[in-house]
PDB file of C-alpha atoms in Angstrom:
ATOM      1  CA  UNK A   1       0.000   0.000   0.000  1.00 90.00           C
ATOM      2  CA  UNK A   2       1.330   3.400  -0.973  1.00 92.00           C
ATOM      3  CA  UNK A   3       1.701   5.796   1.937  1.00 96.00           C
ATOM      4  CA  UNK A   4       2.954   9.350   2.063  1.00 97.00           C
ATOM      5  CA  UNK A   5       3.285  10.835   5.530  1.00 98.00           C
ATOM      6  CA  UNK A   6       4.134  14.483   6.069  1.00 98.00           C
ATOM      7  CA  UNK A   7       5.626  15.872   9.262  1.00 98.00           C
ATOM      8  CA  UNK A   8       7.317  18.994  10.539  1.00 97.00           C
ATOM      9  CA  UNK A   9       4.435  21.442  10.523  1.00 97.00           C
ATOM     10  CA  UNK A  10       3.678  23.759  13.407  1.00 97.00           C
ATOM     11  CA  UNK A  11       3.471  27.339  14.617  1.00 98.00           C
ATOM     12  CA  UNK A  12       6.280  29.672  13.567  1.00 98.00           C
ATOM     13  CA  UNK A  13       6.773  33.436  13.776  1.00 98.00           C
ATOM     14  CA  UNK A  14       6.950  35.596  10.655  1.00 98.00           C
ATOM     15  CA  UNK A  15      10.477  35.505   9.281  1.00 98.00           C
ATOM     16  CA  UNK A  16      11.105  32.099  10.794  1.00 98.00           C
ATOM     17  CA  UNK A  17      11.976  28.784   9.200  1.00 98.00           C
ATOM     18  CA  UNK A  18      10.515  25.310   9.124  1.00 98.00           C
ATOM     19  CA  UNK A  19      11.461  22.057   7.413  1.00 98.00           C
ATOM     20  CA  UNK A  20       8.753  19.714   6.242  1.00 98.00           C
ATOM     21  CA  UNK A  21       9.366  16.041   5.561  1.00 98.00           C
ATOM     22  CA  UNK A  22       7.416  13.483   3.573  1.00 98.00           C
ATOM     23  CA  UNK A  23       8.144   9.814   4.170  1.00 98.00           C
ATOM     24  CA  UNK A  24       7.135   7.446   1.385  1.00 97.00           C
ATOM     25  CA  UNK A  25       6.450   3.748   1.668  1.00 95.00           C
ATOM     26  CA  UNK A  26       4.984   1.105  -0.612  1.00 93.00           C
ATOM     27  CA  UNK A  27       6.435   2.708  -3.751  1.00 86.00           C
ATOM     28  CA  UNK A  28       9.723   2.667  -5.645  1.00 90.00           C
ATOM     29  CA  UNK A  29      10.349   6.235  -4.541  1.00 93.00           C
ATOM     30  CA  UNK A  30      13.426   6.885  -6.669  1.00 91.00           C
ATOM     31  CA  UNK A  31      11.586   6.588 -10.002  1.00 94.00           C
ATOM     32  CA  UNK A  32       8.850   9.128  -9.290  1.00 95.00           C
ATOM     33  CA  UNK A  33       8.760  12.889  -9.428  1.00 96.00           C
ATOM     34  CA  UNK A  34       7.247  14.500  -6.350  1.00 97.00           C
ATOM     35  CA  UNK A  35       5.380  17.679  -5.539  1.00 98.00           C
ATOM     36  CA  UNK A  36       4.387  19.948  -2.694  1.00 98.00           C
ATOM     37  CA  UNK A  37       0.892  21.445  -2.812  1.00 98.00           C
ATOM     38  CA  UNK A  38      -0.620  23.717  -0.178  1.00 98.00           C
ATOM     39  CA  UNK A  39      -4.071  24.866   0.841  1.00 98.00           C
ATOM     40  CA  UNK A  40      -4.677  27.952   2.929  1.00 98.00           C
ATOM     41  CA  UNK A  41      -7.592  27.718   5.382  1.00 97.00           C
ATOM     42  CA  UNK A  42     -10.866  27.811   3.471  1.00 96.00           C
ATOM     43  CA  UNK A  43      -9.083  28.342   0.131  1.00 97.00           C
ATOM     44  CA  UNK A  44      -8.252  26.313  -2.959  1.00 98.00           C
ATOM     45  CA  UNK A  45      -5.231  24.246  -3.860  1.00 98.00           C
ATOM     46  CA  UNK A  46      -1.941  25.927  -4.745  1.00 98.00           C
ATOM     47  CA  UNK A  47       0.922  24.044  -6.374  1.00 98.00           C
ATOM     48  CA  UNK A  48       4.178  24.913  -4.586  1.00 98.00           C
ATOM     49  CA  UNK A  49       7.060  22.854  -5.975  1.00 98.00           C
ATOM     50  CA  UNK A  50       8.115  19.930  -8.181  1.00 98.00           C
ATOM     51  CA  UNK A  51      11.238  17.787  -8.060  1.00 98.00           C
ATOM     52  CA  UNK A  52      12.066  15.113 -10.600  1.00 96.00           C
ATOM     53  CA  UNK A  53      13.130  11.596  -9.640  1.00 95.00           C
ATOM     54  CA  UNK A  54      16.861  12.300  -9.934  1.00 91.00           C
ATOM     55  CA  UNK A  55      16.821  15.948  -8.858  1.00 91.00           C
ATOM     56  CA  UNK A  56      17.457  17.040 -12.446  1.00 93.00           C
ATOM     57  CA  UNK A  57      14.420  19.295 -12.611  1.00 96.00           C
ATOM     58  CA  UNK A  58      13.210  21.519  -9.791  1.00 98.00           C
ATOM     59  CA  UNK A  59      10.490  24.126 -10.082  1.00 98.00           C
ATOM     60  CA  UNK A  60       8.750  26.532  -7.711  1.00 98.00           C
ATOM     61  CA  UNK A  61       5.705  28.737  -7.634  1.00 98.00           C
ATOM     62  CA  UNK A  62       6.624  32.412  -7.870  1.00 97.00           C
ATOM     63  CA  UNK A  63       5.098  32.957  -4.424  1.00 97.00           C
ATOM     64  CA  UNK A  64       7.800  30.812  -2.757  1.00 98.00           C
ATOM     65  CA  UNK A  65      10.757  31.141  -5.130  1.00 98.00           C
ATOM     66  CA  UNK A  66      13.902  32.200  -3.302  1.00 97.00           C
ATOM     67  CA  UNK A  67      12.442  31.306   0.093  1.00 98.00           C
ATOM     68  CA  UNK A  68      11.581  27.593  -0.174  1.00 98.00           C
ATOM     69  CA  UNK A  69      13.892  24.770  -1.203  1.00 98.00           C
ATOM     70  CA  UNK A  70      12.708  21.305  -2.194  1.00 98.00           C
ATOM     71  CA  UNK A  71      14.991  18.295  -1.907  1.00 97.00           C
ATOM     72  CA  UNK A  72      14.820  14.530  -1.716  1.00 97.00           C
ATOM     73  CA  UNK A  73      16.846  11.690  -0.317  1.00 96.00           C
ATOM     74  CA  UNK A  74      16.024   8.635  -2.402  1.00 95.00           C
ATOM     75  CA  UNK A  75      17.993   6.304  -0.143  1.00 95.00           C
ATOM     76  CA  UNK A  76      15.637   7.279   2.679  1.00 96.00           C
ATOM     77  CA  UNK A  77      12.451   7.440   0.554  1.00 96.00           C
ATOM     78  CA  UNK A  78      12.042  10.994   1.748  1.00 97.00           C
ATOM     79  CA  UNK A  79      11.040  14.364   0.343  1.00 98.00           C
ATOM     80  CA  UNK A  80      11.705  17.674   2.077  1.00 98.00           C
ATOM     81  CA  UNK A  81      10.639  21.306   1.899  1.00 98.00           C
ATOM     82  CA  UNK A  82      12.872  23.852   3.617  1.00 98.00           C
ATOM     83  CA  UNK A  83      10.820  26.989   4.203  1.00 98.00           C
ATOM     84  CA  UNK A  84      12.629  30.214   5.130  1.00 98.00           C
ATOM     85  CA  UNK A  85      11.486  33.817   5.584  1.00 98.00           C
ATOM     86  CA  UNK A  86       7.986  32.603   6.325  1.00 98.00           C
ATOM     87  CA  UNK A  87       5.077  34.989   5.956  1.00 98.00           C
ATOM     88  CA  UNK A  88       1.515  34.972   7.260  1.00 98.00           C
ATOM     89  CA  UNK A  89       0.311  34.104   3.761  1.00 98.00           C
ATOM     90  CA  UNK A  90       2.306  30.851   3.896  1.00 98.00           C
ATOM     91  CA  UNK A  91      -0.150  29.563   6.509  1.00 98.00           C
ATOM     92  CA  UNK A  92      -1.655  26.432   4.988  1.00 98.00           C
ATOM     93  CA  UNK A  93      -1.911  22.680   5.043  1.00 98.00           C
ATOM     94  CA  UNK A  94       1.036  21.356   3.045  1.00 98.00           C
ATOM     95  CA  UNK A  95       0.632  18.120   1.109  1.00 98.00           C
ATOM     96  CA  UNK A  96       3.247  16.021  -0.618  1.00 98.00           C
ATOM     97  CA  UNK A  97       2.002  14.231  -3.721  1.00 98.00           C
ATOM     98  CA  UNK A  98       3.449  11.813  -6.250  1.00 97.00           C
ATOM     99  CA  UNK A  99       3.423  12.536  -9.980  1.00 96.00           C
ATOM    100  CA  UNK A 100       1.908   9.518 -11.680  1.00 91.00           C
ATOM    101  CA  UNK A 101       1.214   8.736 -15.305  1.00 78.00           C
ATOM    102  CA  UNK A 102       0.706  11.749 -17.531  1.00 85.00           C
ATOM    103  CA  UNK A 103       1.652  13.984 -14.600  1.00 88.00           C
ATOM    104  CA  UNK A 104      -1.485  13.512 -12.552  1.00 95.00           C
ATOM    105  CA  UNK A 105      -0.862  13.610  -8.781  1.00 97.00           C
ATOM    106  CA  UNK A 106      -2.028  10.119  -7.932  1.00 96.00           C
ATOM    107  CA  UNK A 107      -1.009   9.707  -4.288  1.00 97.00           C
ATOM    108  CA  UNK A 108      -1.209  12.333  -1.565  1.00 98.00           C
ATOM    109  CA  UNK A 109      -0.211  12.514   2.054  1.00 98.00           C
ATOM    110  CA  UNK A 110      -2.645  13.552   4.777  1.00 97.00           C
ATOM    111  CA  UNK A 111      -1.084  17.014   5.019  1.00 98.00           C
ATOM    112  CA  UNK A 112       0.724  18.960   7.726  1.00 98.00           C
ATOM    113  CA  UNK A 113      -0.442  22.341   8.997  1.00 98.00           C
ATOM    114  CA  UNK A 114       1.941  25.283   8.980  1.00 98.00           C
ATOM    115  CA  UNK A 115       0.803  28.375  10.856  1.00 98.00           C
ATOM    116  CA  UNK A 116       2.801  31.586  10.564  1.00 98.00           C
ATOM    117  CA  UNK A 117       1.787  34.003  13.267  1.00 97.00           C
ATOM    118  CA  UNK A 118       3.301  36.209  15.928  1.00 96.00           C
TER     119      UNK A 118
ATOM    120  CA  UNK B   1       1.744  31.554 -16.309  1.00 95.00           C
ATOM    121  CA  UNK B   2      -1.240  29.518 -17.474  1.00 97.00           C
ATOM    122  CA  UNK B   3      -4.471  30.500 -15.755  1.00 97.00           C
ATOM    123  CA  UNK B   4      -7.089  27.823 -15.149  1.00 98.00           C
ATOM    124  CA  UNK B   5     -10.692  28.982 -14.867  1.00 98.00           C
ATOM    125  CA  UNK B   6     -13.385  26.622 -13.630  1.00 98.00           C
ATOM    126  CA  UNK B   7     -17.085  27.151 -14.000  1.00 97.00           C
ATOM    127  CA  UNK B   8     -19.305  27.248 -12.193  1.00 96.00           C
ATOM    128  CA  UNK B   9     -17.720  28.089  -8.830  1.00 97.00           C
ATOM    129  CA  UNK B  10     -20.569  26.322  -7.089  1.00 96.00           C
ATOM    130  CA  UNK B  11     -23.306  24.047  -8.267  1.00 95.00           C
ATOM    131  CA  UNK B  12     -26.471  22.869  -6.643  1.00 96.00           C
ATOM    132  CA  UNK B  13     -27.570  19.408  -7.762  1.00 96.00           C
ATOM    133  CA  UNK B  14     -29.504  16.374  -6.614  1.00 96.00           C
ATOM    134  CA  UNK B  15     -28.809  12.668  -6.438  1.00 97.00           C
ATOM    135  CA  UNK B  16     -29.232  11.164  -9.872  1.00 97.00           C
ATOM    136  CA  UNK B  17     -28.488  14.392 -11.755  1.00 97.00           C
ATOM    137  CA  UNK B  18     -25.999  14.594 -14.604  1.00 97.00           C
ATOM    138  CA  UNK B  19     -23.403  17.222 -13.716  1.00 97.00           C
ATOM    139  CA  UNK B  20     -20.820  18.934 -15.891  1.00 98.00           C
ATOM    140  CA  UNK B  21     -17.949  21.119 -14.691  1.00 98.00           C
ATOM    141  CA  UNK B  22     -15.845  23.114 -17.124  1.00 98.00           C
ATOM    142  CA  UNK B  23     -12.177  24.077 -16.937  1.00 98.00           C
ATOM    143  CA  UNK B  24     -10.644  26.534 -19.386  1.00 98.00           C
ATOM    144  CA  UNK B  25      -6.914  27.160 -19.796  1.00 98.00           C
ATOM    145  CA  UNK B  26      -5.573  30.597 -20.789  1.00 97.00           C
ATOM    146  CA  UNK B  27      -3.419  28.906 -23.441  1.00 97.00           C
ATOM    147  CA  UNK B  28      -3.227  25.491 -24.987  1.00 97.00           C
ATOM    148  CA  UNK B  29      -2.153  22.686 -22.649  1.00 96.00           C
ATOM    149  CA  UNK B  30      -2.645  19.710 -24.973  1.00 94.00           C
ATOM    150  CA  UNK B  31      -4.125  16.959 -22.738  1.00 95.00           C
ATOM    151  CA  UNK B  32      -2.073  17.784 -19.631  1.00 96.00           C
ATOM    152  CA  UNK B  33      -5.192  18.305 -17.541  1.00 97.00           C
ATOM    153  CA  UNK B  34      -6.209  16.404 -14.424  1.00 98.00           C
ATOM    154  CA  UNK B  35      -9.290  16.410 -12.198  1.00 98.00           C
ATOM    155  CA  UNK B  36      -9.401  16.009  -8.423  1.00 98.00           C
ATOM    156  CA  UNK B  37     -12.135  15.571  -5.845  1.00 98.00           C
ATOM    157  CA  UNK B  38     -11.671  16.910  -2.334  1.00 98.00           C
ATOM    158  CA  UNK B  39     -13.880  16.388   0.695  1.00 98.00           C
ATOM    159  CA  UNK B  40     -13.614  18.563   3.831  1.00 96.00           C
ATOM    160  CA  UNK B  41     -10.563  17.790   5.941  1.00 96.00           C
ATOM    161  CA  UNK B  42      -9.224  15.272   3.438  1.00 97.00           C
ATOM    162  CA  UNK B  43      -6.481  15.241   0.854  1.00 98.00           C
ATOM    163  CA  UNK B  44      -7.490  15.612  -2.790  1.00 98.00           C
ATOM    164  CA  UNK B  45      -8.138  12.441  -4.772  1.00 98.00           C
ATOM    165  CA  UNK B  46      -7.177  12.036  -8.427  1.00 98.00           C
ATOM    166  CA  UNK B  47     -10.205  11.200 -10.591  1.00 98.00           C
ATOM    167  CA  UNK B  48      -9.094  11.756 -14.175  1.00 97.00           C
ATOM    168  CA  UNK B  49      -5.614  12.197 -15.655  1.00 97.00           C
ATOM    169  CA  UNK B  50      -4.525  13.180 -19.135  1.00 95.00           C
ATOM    170  CA  UNK B  51      -7.904  14.894 -19.644  1.00 96.00           C
ATOM    171  CA  UNK B  52      -9.870  11.689 -20.155  1.00 97.00           C
ATOM    172  CA  UNK B  53      -8.293   8.645 -18.479  1.00 96.00           C
ATOM    173  CA  UNK B  54     -10.105   7.333 -15.430  1.00 97.00           C
ATOM    174  CA  UNK B  55      -7.816   6.740 -12.469  1.00 96.00           C
ATOM    175  CA  UNK B  56      -7.871   3.174 -11.159  1.00 94.00           C
ATOM    176  CA  UNK B  57     -10.641   2.589  -8.642  1.00 96.00           C
ATOM    177  CA  UNK B  58     -12.680   5.637  -9.635  1.00 97.00           C
ATOM    178  CA  UNK B  59     -16.323   4.858 -10.516  1.00 97.00           C
ATOM    179  CA  UNK B  60     -17.193   4.901 -14.199  1.00 97.00           C
ATOM    180  CA  UNK B  61     -19.861   7.576 -13.673  1.00 97.00           C
ATOM    181  CA  UNK B  62     -16.950  10.036 -13.766  1.00 98.00           C
ATOM    182  CA  UNK B  63     -15.617  10.984 -17.184  1.00 98.00           C
ATOM    183  CA  UNK B  64     -13.413  13.675 -18.645  1.00 98.00           C
ATOM    184  CA  UNK B  65     -13.066  15.169 -22.090  1.00 97.00           C
ATOM    185  CA  UNK B  66     -11.383  17.961 -23.989  1.00 96.00           C
ATOM    186  CA  UNK B  67      -7.992  19.030 -25.246  1.00 94.00           C
ATOM    187  CA  UNK B  68      -6.246  22.293 -26.024  1.00 95.00           C
ATOM    188  CA  UNK B  69      -7.917  24.877 -23.828  1.00 97.00           C
ATOM    189  CA  UNK B  70     -11.389  23.557 -22.975  1.00 98.00           C
ATOM    190  CA  UNK B  71     -12.080  20.588 -20.715  1.00 98.00           C
ATOM    191  CA  UNK B  72     -15.057  19.065 -18.945  1.00 98.00           C
ATOM    192  CA  UNK B  73     -15.641  16.721 -16.038  1.00 98.00           C
ATOM    193  CA  UNK B  74     -18.962  14.904 -16.145  1.00 98.00           C
ATOM    194  CA  UNK B  75     -20.664  12.899 -13.436  1.00 97.00           C
ATOM    195  CA  UNK B  76     -23.330  10.878 -15.205  1.00 97.00           C
ATOM    196  CA  UNK B  77     -25.567  10.149 -12.201  1.00 97.00           C
ATOM    197  CA  UNK B  78     -24.716  11.968  -9.017  1.00 97.00           C
ATOM    198  CA  UNK B  79     -24.356   9.838  -5.892  1.00 97.00           C
ATOM    199  CA  UNK B  80     -24.502  11.075  -2.266  1.00 96.00           C
ATOM    200  CA  UNK B  81     -20.753  10.572  -1.848  1.00 97.00           C
ATOM    201  CA  UNK B  82     -20.005  12.849  -4.826  1.00 97.00           C
ATOM    202  CA  UNK B  83     -20.888  16.065  -2.984  1.00 96.00           C
ATOM    203  CA  UNK B  84     -17.439  17.633  -2.690  1.00 97.00           C
ATOM    204  CA  UNK B  85     -15.209  20.257  -4.246  1.00 98.00           C
ATOM    205  CA  UNK B  86     -13.623  19.536  -7.622  1.00 98.00           C
ATOM    206  CA  UNK B  87     -10.400  20.996  -8.992  1.00 98.00           C
ATOM    207  CA  UNK B  88      -8.662  20.870 -12.330  1.00 98.00           C
ATOM    208  CA  UNK B  89      -4.886  21.183 -12.660  1.00 98.00           C
ATOM    209  CA  UNK B  90      -2.605  21.620 -15.660  1.00 98.00           C
ATOM    210  CA  UNK B  91       0.869  20.091 -15.791  1.00 97.00           C
ATOM    211  CA  UNK B  92       1.742  21.320 -19.301  1.00 96.00           C
ATOM    212  CA  UNK B  93       4.084  23.972 -17.982  1.00 96.00           C
ATOM    213  CA  UNK B  94       5.197  25.319 -14.633  1.00 95.00           C
ATOM    214  CA  UNK B  95       3.726  26.650 -12.465  1.00 96.00           C
ATOM    215  CA  UNK B  96       1.346  23.678 -12.443  1.00 97.00           C
ATOM    216  CA  UNK B  97      -1.707  25.759 -11.734  1.00 98.00           C
ATOM    217  CA  UNK B  98      -5.013  24.594 -10.278  1.00 98.00           C
ATOM    218  CA  UNK B  99      -8.431  25.957 -11.056  1.00 98.00           C
ATOM    219  CA  UNK B 100     -10.205  27.792  -8.250  1.00 98.00           C
ATOM    220  CA  UNK B 101     -12.497  24.857  -7.521  1.00 98.00           C
ATOM    221  CA  UNK B 102     -16.151  23.981  -7.996  1.00 98.00           C
ATOM    222  CA  UNK B 103     -18.187  23.190  -4.902  1.00 97.00           C
ATOM    223  CA  UNK B 104     -20.925  20.684  -5.585  1.00 96.00           C
ATOM    224  CA  UNK B 105     -23.739  20.948  -3.089  1.00 94.00           C
TER     225      UNK B 105
END
């Protein structure tokens, strides 16, 4: 059974940093591209970042470029999102999701809540 | 950036109804369009990928069509468990933008 489990969320002050993790199991992690998607309270989905299976391609939404860094450790079946210079508008549930066939995000974690507030 | 516009934003329907949701891209995205269903407090679930391919395990009452800039998600006979919010997403080019969502109630 495929499982993606996010962790690392919490309350952080504006300007602070947080590192999210996503642990994958039940899949051959190193052959799949991965994504981070977020959802602010009561709002829609926002794509945040993409990383290809071998780290060759990395992309970010303009809203996080220069502040967030995505990485992966295939040997540990893990995906990460380093978030720096956090702002109130970064408050959201953050999901990791696998890119399946044709690019559709076919497996999602349960999400981890990040709250940026003083 | 490619903008994705869904219509309607909300839709009132009844069990047994045929429902259609539209997603329009601001430029051509070939068939790089995917549909998701999300229920409150839950992660999104992939329904359709590549504009028209049903994800494994998804009931056949869901179908998708379109290519280029105009896409539709159709639920042929609405079931009680289908009341949710639906999103489209394009993966033709980054940023991989989502539509704003359609709440089915």
